[in-house]
PDB file of C-alpha atoms in Angstrom:
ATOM      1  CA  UNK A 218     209.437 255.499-117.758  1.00 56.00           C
ATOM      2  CA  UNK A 219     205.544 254.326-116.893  1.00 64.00           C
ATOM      3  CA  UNK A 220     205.099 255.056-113.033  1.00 73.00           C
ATOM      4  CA  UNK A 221     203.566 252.292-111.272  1.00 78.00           C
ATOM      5  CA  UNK A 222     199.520 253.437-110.514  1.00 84.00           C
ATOM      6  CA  UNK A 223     198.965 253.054-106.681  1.00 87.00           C
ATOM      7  CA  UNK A 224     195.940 250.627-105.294  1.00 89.00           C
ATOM      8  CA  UNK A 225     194.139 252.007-102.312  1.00 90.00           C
ATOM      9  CA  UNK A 226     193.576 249.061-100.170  1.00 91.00           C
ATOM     10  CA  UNK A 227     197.165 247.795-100.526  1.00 92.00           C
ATOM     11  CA  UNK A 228     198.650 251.360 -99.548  1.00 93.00           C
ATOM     12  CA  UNK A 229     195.890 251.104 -96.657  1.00 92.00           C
ATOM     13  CA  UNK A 230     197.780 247.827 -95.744  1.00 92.00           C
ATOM     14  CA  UNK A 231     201.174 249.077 -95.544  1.00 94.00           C
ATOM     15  CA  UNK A 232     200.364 252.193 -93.359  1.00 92.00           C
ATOM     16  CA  UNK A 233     198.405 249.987 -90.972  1.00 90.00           C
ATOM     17  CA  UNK A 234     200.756 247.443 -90.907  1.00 92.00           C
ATOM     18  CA  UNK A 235     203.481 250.090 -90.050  1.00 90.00           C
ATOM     19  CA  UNK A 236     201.500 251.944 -87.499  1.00 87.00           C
ATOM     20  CA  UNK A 237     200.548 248.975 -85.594  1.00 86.00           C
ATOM     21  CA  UNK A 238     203.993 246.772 -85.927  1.00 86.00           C
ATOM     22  CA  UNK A 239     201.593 243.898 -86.683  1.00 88.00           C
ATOM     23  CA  UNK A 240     200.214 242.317 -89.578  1.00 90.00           C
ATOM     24  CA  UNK A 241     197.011 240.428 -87.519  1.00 88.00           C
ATOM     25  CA  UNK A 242     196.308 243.613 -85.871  1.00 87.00           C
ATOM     26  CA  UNK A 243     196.402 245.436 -88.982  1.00 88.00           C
ATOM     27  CA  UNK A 244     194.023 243.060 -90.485  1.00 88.00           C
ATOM     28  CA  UNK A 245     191.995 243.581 -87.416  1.00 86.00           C
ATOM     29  CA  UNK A 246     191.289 246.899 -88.228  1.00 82.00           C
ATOM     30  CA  UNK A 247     190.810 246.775 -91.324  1.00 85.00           C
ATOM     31  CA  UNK A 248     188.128 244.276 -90.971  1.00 84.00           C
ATOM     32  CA  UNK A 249     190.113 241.608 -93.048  1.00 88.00           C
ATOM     33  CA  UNK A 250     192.393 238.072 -93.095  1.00 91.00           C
ATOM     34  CA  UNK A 251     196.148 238.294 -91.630  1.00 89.00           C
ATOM     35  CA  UNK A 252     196.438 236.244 -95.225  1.00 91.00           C
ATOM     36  CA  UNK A 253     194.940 238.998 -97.465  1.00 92.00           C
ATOM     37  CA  UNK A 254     196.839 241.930 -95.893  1.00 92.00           C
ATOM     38  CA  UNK A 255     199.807 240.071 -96.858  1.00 92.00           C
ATOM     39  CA  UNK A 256     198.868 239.881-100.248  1.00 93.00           C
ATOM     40  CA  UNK A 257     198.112 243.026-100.776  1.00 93.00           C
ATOM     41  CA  UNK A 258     201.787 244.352 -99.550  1.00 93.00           C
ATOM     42  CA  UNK A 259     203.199 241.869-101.466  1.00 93.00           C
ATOM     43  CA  UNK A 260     201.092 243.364-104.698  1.00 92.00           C
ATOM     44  CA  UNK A 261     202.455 247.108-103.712  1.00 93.00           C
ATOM     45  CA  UNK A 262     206.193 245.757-103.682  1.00 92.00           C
ATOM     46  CA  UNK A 263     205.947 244.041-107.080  1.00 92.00           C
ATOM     47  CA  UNK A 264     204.442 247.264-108.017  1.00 90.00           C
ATOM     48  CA  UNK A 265     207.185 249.563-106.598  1.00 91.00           C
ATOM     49  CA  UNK A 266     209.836 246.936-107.523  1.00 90.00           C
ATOM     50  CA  UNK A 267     210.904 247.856-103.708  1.00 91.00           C
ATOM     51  CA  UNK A 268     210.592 245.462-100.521  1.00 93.00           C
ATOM     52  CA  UNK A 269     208.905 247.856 -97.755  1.00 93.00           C
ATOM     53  CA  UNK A 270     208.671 245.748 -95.157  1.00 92.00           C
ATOM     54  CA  UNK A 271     210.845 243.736 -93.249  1.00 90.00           C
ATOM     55  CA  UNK A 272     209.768 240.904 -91.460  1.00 83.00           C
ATOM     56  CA  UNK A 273     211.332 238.187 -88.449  1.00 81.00           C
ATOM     57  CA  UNK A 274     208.842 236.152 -86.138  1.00 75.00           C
ATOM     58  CA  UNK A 275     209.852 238.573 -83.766  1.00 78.00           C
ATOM     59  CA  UNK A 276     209.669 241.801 -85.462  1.00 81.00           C
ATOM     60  CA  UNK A 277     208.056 243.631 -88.578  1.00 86.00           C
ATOM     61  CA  UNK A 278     209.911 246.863 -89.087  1.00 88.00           C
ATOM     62  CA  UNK A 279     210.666 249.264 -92.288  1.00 92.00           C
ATOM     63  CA  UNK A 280     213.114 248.411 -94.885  1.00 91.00           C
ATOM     64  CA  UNK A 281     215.487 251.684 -96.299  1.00 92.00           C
ATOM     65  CA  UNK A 282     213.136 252.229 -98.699  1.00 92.00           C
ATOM     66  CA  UNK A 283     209.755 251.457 -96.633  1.00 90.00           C
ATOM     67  CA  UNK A 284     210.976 254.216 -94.615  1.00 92.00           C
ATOM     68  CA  UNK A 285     210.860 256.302 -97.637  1.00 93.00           C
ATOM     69  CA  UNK A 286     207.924 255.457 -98.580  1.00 93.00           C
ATOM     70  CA  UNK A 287     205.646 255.668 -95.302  1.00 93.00           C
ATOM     71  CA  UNK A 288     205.173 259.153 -94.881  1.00 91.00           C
ATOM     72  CA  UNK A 289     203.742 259.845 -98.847  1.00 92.00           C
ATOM     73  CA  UNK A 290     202.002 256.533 -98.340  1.00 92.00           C
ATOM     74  CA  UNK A 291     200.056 258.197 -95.645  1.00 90.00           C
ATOM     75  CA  UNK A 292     199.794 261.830 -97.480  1.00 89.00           C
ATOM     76  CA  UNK A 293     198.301 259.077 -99.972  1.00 90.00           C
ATOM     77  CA  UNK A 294     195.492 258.054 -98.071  1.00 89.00           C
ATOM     78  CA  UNK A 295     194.442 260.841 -95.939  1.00 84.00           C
ATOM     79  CA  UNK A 296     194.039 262.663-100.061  1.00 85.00           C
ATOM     80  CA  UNK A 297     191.785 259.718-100.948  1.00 84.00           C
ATOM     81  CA  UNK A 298     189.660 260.037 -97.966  1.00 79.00           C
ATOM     82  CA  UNK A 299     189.841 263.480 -98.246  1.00 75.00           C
ATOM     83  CA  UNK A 300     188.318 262.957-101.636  1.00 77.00           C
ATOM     84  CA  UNK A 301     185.673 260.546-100.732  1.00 73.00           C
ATOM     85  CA  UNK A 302     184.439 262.510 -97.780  1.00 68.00           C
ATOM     86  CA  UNK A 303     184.146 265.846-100.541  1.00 65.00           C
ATOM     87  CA  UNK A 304     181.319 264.107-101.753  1.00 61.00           C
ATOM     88  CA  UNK A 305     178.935 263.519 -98.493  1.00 59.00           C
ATOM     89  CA  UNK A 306     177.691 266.070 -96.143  1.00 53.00           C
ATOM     90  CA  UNK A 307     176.842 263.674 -93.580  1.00 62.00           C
ATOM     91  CA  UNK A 308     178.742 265.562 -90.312  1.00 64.00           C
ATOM     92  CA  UNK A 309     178.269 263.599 -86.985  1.00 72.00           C
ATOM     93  CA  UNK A 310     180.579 264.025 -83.752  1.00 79.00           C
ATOM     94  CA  UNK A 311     183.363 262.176 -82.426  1.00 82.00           C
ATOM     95  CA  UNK A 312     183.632 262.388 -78.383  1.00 89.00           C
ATOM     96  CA  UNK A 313     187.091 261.808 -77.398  1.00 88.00           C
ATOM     97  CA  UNK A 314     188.414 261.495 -73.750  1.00 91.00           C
ATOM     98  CA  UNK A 315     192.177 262.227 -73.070  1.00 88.00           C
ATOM     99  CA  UNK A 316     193.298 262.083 -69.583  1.00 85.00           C
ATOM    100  CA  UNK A 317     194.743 265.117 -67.976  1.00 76.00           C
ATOM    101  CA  UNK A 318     198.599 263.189 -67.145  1.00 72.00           C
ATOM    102  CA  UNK A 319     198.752 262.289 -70.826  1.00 74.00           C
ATOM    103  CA  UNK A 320     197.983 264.999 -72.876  1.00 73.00           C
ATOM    104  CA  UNK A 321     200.925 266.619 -73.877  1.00 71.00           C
ATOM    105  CA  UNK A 322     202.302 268.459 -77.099  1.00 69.00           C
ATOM    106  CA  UNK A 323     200.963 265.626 -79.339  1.00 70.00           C
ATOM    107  CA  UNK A 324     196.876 267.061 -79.134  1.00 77.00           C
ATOM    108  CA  UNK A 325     197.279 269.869 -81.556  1.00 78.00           C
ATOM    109  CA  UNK A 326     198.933 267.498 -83.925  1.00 74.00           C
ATOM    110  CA  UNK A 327     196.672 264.547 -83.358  1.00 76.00           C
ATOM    111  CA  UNK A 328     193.716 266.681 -83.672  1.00 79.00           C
ATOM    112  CA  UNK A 329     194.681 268.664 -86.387  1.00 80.00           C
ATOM    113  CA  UNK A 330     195.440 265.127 -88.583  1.00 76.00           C
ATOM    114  CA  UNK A 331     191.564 264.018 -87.026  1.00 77.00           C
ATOM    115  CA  UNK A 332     190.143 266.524 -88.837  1.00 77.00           C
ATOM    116  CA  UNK A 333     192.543 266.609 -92.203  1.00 76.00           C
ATOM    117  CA  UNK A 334     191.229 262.970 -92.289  1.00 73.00           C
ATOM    118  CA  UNK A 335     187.721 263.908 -92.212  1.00 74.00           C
ATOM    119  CA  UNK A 336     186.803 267.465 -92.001  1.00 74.00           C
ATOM    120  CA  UNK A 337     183.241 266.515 -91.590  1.00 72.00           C
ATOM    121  CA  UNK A 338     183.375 265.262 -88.139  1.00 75.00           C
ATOM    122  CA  UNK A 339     183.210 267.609 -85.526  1.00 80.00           C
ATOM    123  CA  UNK A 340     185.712 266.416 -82.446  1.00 82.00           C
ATOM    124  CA  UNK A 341     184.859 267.033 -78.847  1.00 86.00           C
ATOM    125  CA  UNK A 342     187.307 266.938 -76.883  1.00 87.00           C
ATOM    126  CA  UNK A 343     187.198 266.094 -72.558  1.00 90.00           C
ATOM    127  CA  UNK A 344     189.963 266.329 -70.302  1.00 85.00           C
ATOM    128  CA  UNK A 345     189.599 264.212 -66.949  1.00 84.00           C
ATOM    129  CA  UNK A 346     191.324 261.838 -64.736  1.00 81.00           C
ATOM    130  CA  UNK A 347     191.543 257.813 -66.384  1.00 83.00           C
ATOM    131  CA  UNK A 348     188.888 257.082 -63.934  1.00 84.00           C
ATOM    132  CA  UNK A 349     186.568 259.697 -64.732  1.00 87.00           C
ATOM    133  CA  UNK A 350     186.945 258.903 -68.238  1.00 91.00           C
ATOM    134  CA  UNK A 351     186.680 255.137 -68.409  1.00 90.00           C
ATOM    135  CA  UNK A 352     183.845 255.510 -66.289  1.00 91.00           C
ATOM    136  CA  UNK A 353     182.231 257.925 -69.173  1.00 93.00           C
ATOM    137  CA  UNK A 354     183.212 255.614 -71.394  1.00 92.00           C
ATOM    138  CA  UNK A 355     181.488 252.881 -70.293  1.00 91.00           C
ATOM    139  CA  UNK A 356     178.102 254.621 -70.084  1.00 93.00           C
ATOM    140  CA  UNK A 357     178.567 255.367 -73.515  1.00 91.00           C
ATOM    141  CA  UNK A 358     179.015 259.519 -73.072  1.00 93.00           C
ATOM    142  CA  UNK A 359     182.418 258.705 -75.223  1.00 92.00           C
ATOM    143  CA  UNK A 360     183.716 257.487 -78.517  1.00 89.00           C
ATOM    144  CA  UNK A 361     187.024 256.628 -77.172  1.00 89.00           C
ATOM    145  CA  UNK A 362     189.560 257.396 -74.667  1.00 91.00           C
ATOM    146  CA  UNK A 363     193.302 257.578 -74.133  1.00 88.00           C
ATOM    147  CA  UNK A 364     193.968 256.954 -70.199  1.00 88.00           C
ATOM    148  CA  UNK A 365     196.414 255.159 -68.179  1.00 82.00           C
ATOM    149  CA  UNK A 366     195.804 251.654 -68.011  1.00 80.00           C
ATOM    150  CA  UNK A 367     193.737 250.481 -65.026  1.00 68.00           C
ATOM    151  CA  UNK A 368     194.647 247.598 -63.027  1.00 59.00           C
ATOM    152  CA  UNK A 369     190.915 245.710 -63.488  1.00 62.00           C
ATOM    153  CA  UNK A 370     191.318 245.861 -67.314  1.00 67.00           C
ATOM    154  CA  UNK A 371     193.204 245.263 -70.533  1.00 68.00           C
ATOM    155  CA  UNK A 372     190.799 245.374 -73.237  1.00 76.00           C
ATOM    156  CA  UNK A 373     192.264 248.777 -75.153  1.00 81.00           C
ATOM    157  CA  UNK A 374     194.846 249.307 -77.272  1.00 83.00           C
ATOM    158  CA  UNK A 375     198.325 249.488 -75.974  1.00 83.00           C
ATOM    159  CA  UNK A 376     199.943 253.122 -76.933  1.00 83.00           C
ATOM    160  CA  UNK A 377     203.440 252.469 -75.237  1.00 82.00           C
ATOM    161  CA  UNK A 378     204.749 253.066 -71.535  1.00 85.00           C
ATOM    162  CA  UNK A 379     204.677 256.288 -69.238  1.00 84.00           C
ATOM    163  CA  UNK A 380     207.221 257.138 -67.299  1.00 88.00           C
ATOM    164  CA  UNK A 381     206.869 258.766 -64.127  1.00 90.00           C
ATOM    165  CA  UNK A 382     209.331 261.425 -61.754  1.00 93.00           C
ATOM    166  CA  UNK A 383     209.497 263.703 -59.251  1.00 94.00           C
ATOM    167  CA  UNK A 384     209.545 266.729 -60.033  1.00 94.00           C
ATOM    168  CA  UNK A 385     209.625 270.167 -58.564  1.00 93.00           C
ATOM    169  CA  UNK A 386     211.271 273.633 -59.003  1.00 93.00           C
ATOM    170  CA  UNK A 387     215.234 274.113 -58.748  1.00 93.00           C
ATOM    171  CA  UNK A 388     214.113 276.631 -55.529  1.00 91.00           C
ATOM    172  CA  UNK A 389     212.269 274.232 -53.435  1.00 92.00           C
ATOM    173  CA  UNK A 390     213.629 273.697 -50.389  1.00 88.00           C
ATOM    174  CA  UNK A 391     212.605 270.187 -48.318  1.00 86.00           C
ATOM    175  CA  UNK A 392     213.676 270.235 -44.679  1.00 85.00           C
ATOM    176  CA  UNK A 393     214.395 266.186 -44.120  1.00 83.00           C
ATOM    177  CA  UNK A 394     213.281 266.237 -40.513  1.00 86.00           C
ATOM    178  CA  UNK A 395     209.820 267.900 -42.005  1.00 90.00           C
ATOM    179  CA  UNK A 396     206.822 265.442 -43.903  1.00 92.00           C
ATOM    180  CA  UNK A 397     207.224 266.262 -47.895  1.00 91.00           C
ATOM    181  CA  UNK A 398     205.091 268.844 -49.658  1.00 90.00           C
ATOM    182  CA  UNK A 399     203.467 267.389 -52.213  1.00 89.00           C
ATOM    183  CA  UNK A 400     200.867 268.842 -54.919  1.00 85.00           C
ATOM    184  CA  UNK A 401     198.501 266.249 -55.868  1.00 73.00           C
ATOM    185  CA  UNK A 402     195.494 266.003 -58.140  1.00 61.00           C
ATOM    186  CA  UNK A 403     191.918 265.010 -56.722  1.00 59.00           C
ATOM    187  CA  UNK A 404     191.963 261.708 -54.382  1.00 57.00           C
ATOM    188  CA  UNK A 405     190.308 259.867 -57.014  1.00 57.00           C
ATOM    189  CA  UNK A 406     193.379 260.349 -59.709  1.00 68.00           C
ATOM    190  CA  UNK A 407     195.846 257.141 -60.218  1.00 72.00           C
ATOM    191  CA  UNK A 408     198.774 259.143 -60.371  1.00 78.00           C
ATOM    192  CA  UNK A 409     198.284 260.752 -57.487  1.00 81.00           C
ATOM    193  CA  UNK A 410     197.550 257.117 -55.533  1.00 82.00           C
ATOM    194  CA  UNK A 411     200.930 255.470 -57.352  1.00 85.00           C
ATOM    195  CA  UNK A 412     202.716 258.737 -55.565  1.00 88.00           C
ATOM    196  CA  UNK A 413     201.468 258.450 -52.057  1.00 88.00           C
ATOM    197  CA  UNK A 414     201.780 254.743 -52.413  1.00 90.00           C
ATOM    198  CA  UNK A 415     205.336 254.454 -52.966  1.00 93.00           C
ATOM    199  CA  UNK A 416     205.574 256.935 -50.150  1.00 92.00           C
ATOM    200  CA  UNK A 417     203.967 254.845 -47.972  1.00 92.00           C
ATOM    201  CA  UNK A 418     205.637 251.933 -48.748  1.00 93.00           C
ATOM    202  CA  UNK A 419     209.066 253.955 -48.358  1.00 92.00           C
ATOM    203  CA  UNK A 420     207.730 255.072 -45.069  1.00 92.00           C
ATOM    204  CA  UNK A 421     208.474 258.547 -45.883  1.00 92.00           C
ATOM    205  CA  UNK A 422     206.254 261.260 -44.128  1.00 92.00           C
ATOM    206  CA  UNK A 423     204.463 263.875 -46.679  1.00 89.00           C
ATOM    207  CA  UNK A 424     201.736 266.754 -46.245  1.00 89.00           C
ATOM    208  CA  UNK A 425     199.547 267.488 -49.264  1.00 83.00           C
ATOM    209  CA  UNK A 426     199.443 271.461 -49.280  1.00 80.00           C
ATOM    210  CA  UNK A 427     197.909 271.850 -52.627  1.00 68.00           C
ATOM    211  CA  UNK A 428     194.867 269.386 -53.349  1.00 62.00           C
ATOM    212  CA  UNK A 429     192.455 268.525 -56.462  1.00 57.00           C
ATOM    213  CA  UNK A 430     193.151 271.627 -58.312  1.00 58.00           C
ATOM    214  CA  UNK A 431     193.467 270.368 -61.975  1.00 64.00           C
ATOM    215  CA  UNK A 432     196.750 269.457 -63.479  1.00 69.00           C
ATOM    216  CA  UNK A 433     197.527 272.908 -64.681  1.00 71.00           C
ATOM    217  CA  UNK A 434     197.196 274.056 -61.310  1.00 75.00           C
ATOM    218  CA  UNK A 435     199.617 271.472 -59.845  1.00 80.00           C
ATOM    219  CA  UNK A 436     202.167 272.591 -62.286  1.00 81.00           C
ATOM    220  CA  UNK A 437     201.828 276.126 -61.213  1.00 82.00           C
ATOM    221  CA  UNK A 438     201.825 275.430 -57.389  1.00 83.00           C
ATOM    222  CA  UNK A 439     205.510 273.158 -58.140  1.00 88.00           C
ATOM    223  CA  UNK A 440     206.738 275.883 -60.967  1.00 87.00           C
ATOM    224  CA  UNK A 441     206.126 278.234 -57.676  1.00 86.00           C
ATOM    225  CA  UNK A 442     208.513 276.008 -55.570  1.00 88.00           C
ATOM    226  CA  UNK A 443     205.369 275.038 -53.029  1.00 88.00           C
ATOM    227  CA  UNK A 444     205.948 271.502 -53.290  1.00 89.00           C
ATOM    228  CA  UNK A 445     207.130 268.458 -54.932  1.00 92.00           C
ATOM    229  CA  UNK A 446     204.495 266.703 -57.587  1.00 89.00           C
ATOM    230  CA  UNK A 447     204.761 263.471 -59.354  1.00 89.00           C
ATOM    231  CA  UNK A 448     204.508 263.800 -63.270  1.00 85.00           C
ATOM    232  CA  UNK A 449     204.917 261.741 -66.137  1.00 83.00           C
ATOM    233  CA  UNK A 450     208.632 262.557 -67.397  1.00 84.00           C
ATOM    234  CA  UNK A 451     206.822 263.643 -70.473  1.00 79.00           C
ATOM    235  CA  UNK A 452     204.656 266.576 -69.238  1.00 79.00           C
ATOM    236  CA  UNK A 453     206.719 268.333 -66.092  1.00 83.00           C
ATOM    237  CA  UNK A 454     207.001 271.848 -65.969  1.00 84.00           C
ATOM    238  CA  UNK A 455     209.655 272.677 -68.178  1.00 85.00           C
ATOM    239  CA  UNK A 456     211.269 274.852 -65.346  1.00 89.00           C
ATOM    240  CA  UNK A 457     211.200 271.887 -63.116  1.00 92.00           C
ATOM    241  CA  UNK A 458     213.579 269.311 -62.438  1.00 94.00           C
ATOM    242  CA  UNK A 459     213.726 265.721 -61.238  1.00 94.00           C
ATOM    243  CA  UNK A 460     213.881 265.697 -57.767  1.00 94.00           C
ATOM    244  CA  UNK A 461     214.392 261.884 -56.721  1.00 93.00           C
ATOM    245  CA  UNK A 462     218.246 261.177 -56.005  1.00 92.00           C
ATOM    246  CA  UNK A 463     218.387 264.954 -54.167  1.00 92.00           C
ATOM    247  CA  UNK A 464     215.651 264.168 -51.668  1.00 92.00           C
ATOM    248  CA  UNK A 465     216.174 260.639 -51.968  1.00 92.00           C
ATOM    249  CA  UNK A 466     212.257 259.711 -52.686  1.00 94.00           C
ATOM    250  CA  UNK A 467     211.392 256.414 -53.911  1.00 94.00           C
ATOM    251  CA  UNK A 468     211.286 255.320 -57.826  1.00 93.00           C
ATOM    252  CA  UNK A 469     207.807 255.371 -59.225  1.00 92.00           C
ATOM    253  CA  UNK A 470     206.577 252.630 -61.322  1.00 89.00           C
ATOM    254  CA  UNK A 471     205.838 252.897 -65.321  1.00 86.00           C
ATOM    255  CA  UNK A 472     202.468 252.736 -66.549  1.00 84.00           C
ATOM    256  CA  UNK A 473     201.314 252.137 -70.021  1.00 85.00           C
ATOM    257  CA  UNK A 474     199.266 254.157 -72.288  1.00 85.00           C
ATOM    258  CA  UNK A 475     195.648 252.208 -73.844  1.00 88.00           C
ATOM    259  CA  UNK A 476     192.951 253.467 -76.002  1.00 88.00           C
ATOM    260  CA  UNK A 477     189.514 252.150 -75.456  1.00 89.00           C
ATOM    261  CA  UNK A 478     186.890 252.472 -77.942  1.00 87.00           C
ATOM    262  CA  UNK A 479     183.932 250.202 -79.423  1.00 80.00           C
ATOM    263  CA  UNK A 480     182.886 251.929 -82.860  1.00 77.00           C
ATOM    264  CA  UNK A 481     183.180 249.613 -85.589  1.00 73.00           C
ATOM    265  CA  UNK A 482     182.570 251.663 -88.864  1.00 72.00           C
ATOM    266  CA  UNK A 483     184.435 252.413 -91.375  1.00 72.00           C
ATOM    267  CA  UNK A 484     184.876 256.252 -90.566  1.00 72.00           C
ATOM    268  CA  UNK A 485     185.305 255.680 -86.540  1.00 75.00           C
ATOM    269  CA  UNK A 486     187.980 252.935 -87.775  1.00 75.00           C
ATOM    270  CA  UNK A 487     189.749 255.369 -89.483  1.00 77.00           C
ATOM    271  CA  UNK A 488     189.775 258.169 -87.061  1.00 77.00           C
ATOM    272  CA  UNK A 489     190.698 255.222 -84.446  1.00 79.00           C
ATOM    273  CA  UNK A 490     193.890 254.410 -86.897  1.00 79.00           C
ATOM    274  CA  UNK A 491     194.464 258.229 -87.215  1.00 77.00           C
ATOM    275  CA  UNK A 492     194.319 258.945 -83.539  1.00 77.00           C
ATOM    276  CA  UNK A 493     196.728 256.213 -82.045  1.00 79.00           C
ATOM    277  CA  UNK A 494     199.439 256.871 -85.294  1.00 76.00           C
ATOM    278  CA  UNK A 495     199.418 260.401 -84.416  1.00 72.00           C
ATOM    279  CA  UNK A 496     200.052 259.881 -80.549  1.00 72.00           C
ATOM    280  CA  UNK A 497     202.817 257.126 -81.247  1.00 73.00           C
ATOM    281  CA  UNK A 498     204.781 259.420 -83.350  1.00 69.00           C
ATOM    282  CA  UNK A 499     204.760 261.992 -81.550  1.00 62.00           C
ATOM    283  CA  UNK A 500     205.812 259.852 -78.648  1.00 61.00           C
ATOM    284  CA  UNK A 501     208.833 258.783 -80.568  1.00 55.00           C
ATOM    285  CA  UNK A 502     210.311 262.167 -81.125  1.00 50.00           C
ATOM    286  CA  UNK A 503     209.731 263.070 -77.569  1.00 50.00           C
TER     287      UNK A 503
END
């Protein structure tokens, strides 16, 4: 039996498609027609004799053997690239901003596939508050950034929602008749303003007794049983619980998860494509 040789550009189509749930934003960044990305799945099914997509006007999902497919169709790629980048010495640096309340498990992974992609760019990586990096990022000291979303703008990429808790260790003790201890990050972080907010607006009384001293920091001071801390359900200490029916503190509101970046070549495109696949699958099995 003659197995079917695989085109590039249409197995290109049918991981973007899948990674971004959307054939026009697929064809968005791949820099072509919502028309011709169709095409070209449609010329990898009659080539596989399998239907790998399946699509509603709500929805675009994998079929049975899509699913199959997906993960070698990626192996696929990332070996072509691979490939192609063997052959040009050109290194240059990719500046990437995560924010401290979202980085969880999913770096090593996402950076690792960064640089299977494209071992000649050399990845720096910055850890800061969404403010602090949006800020950078808008001076141009970034490539990209994965933050919280901000209020004043929606021009990234949505990465999915963030839920938020309250969290602290099974030995704190809160005395009701006493203002909350909470561990916060610095003033100028949004988690720490959607906490004290929905304090406020609960008219509950809290103390901050452990202030601005990086997220790692906050995690030791709750793991300690100093205070209570608001985290994204996510990235809590893992000898923490959730705190919010025993101390009766109010719910805290979902945020959602955006990556910002401008770079329109071919090789930022990719590492773009790269970076928000690895961070959504991750967040999927988490």
């Amino acid at each position: 039996m003659t197995r079917p040789n695989l085109d590039v550009d249409a197995v290109q189509a049918f991981v973007a498609i899948v990674e971004h749930r959307s054939f026009t934003k697929a064809a968005e960044i791949l820099g072509t027609t919502q028309g011709a990305i169709s095409v070209k799945l449609r010329r990898l099914e009659v080539r596989l004799g399998y239907k790998l997509i399946e699509r509603t006007p709500r929805s675009v999902r994998l079929s049975a053997q899509g699913a199959v497919f997906i993960n070698p169709a990626r192996d696929f790629i990332t070996a072509h690239d691979l490939a192609v980048a063997s052959l040009s010495c050109e290194c240059r640096r990719f500046r990437l901003g995560i924010a401290a309340h979202v980085a969880g498990p999913e770096i090593p992974n996402l950076l690792a596939r960064l640089n299977e992609r494209d071992p000649a760019l050399t990845i720096e990586v910055r850890l800061e508050n969404s403010r602090q990096l949006l800020d950078a990022f808008d001076r141009g000291e970034l490539d990209a950034v994965i933050v919280r979303q901000e209020d004043d703008r929606r021009d990234g990429e949505d990465l999915g929602p963030e839920y938020f808790g309250w969290f602290a260790s099974p030995n704190f003790h809160h005395q009701p008749e006493k203002p909350l201890r909470l561990a916060a990050l610095a003033p100028c972080c949004g988690v720490r303003n959607i906490a004290t907010r929905a304090l406020q607006d609960a008219e509950i009384e809290w103390t901050e007794v452990f202030v601005g001293g990086g997220h790692a920091a906050v995690m030791a001071a709750v793991s300690a049983g100093l205070a209570v801390a608001a985290f994204s359900c996510r990235l809590a200490p893992a000898d923490s619980i959730e705190v919010s029916k025993q101390f009766k503190l109010p719910a805290l509101p979902a945020s959602r998860i955006s990556l910002h970046s401008t770079l329109t070549d071919r090789r930022s495109r990719d590492a773009l494509i790269t970076l928000a696949a690895a961070y959504r699958e991750n967040r999927s099995t988490t």
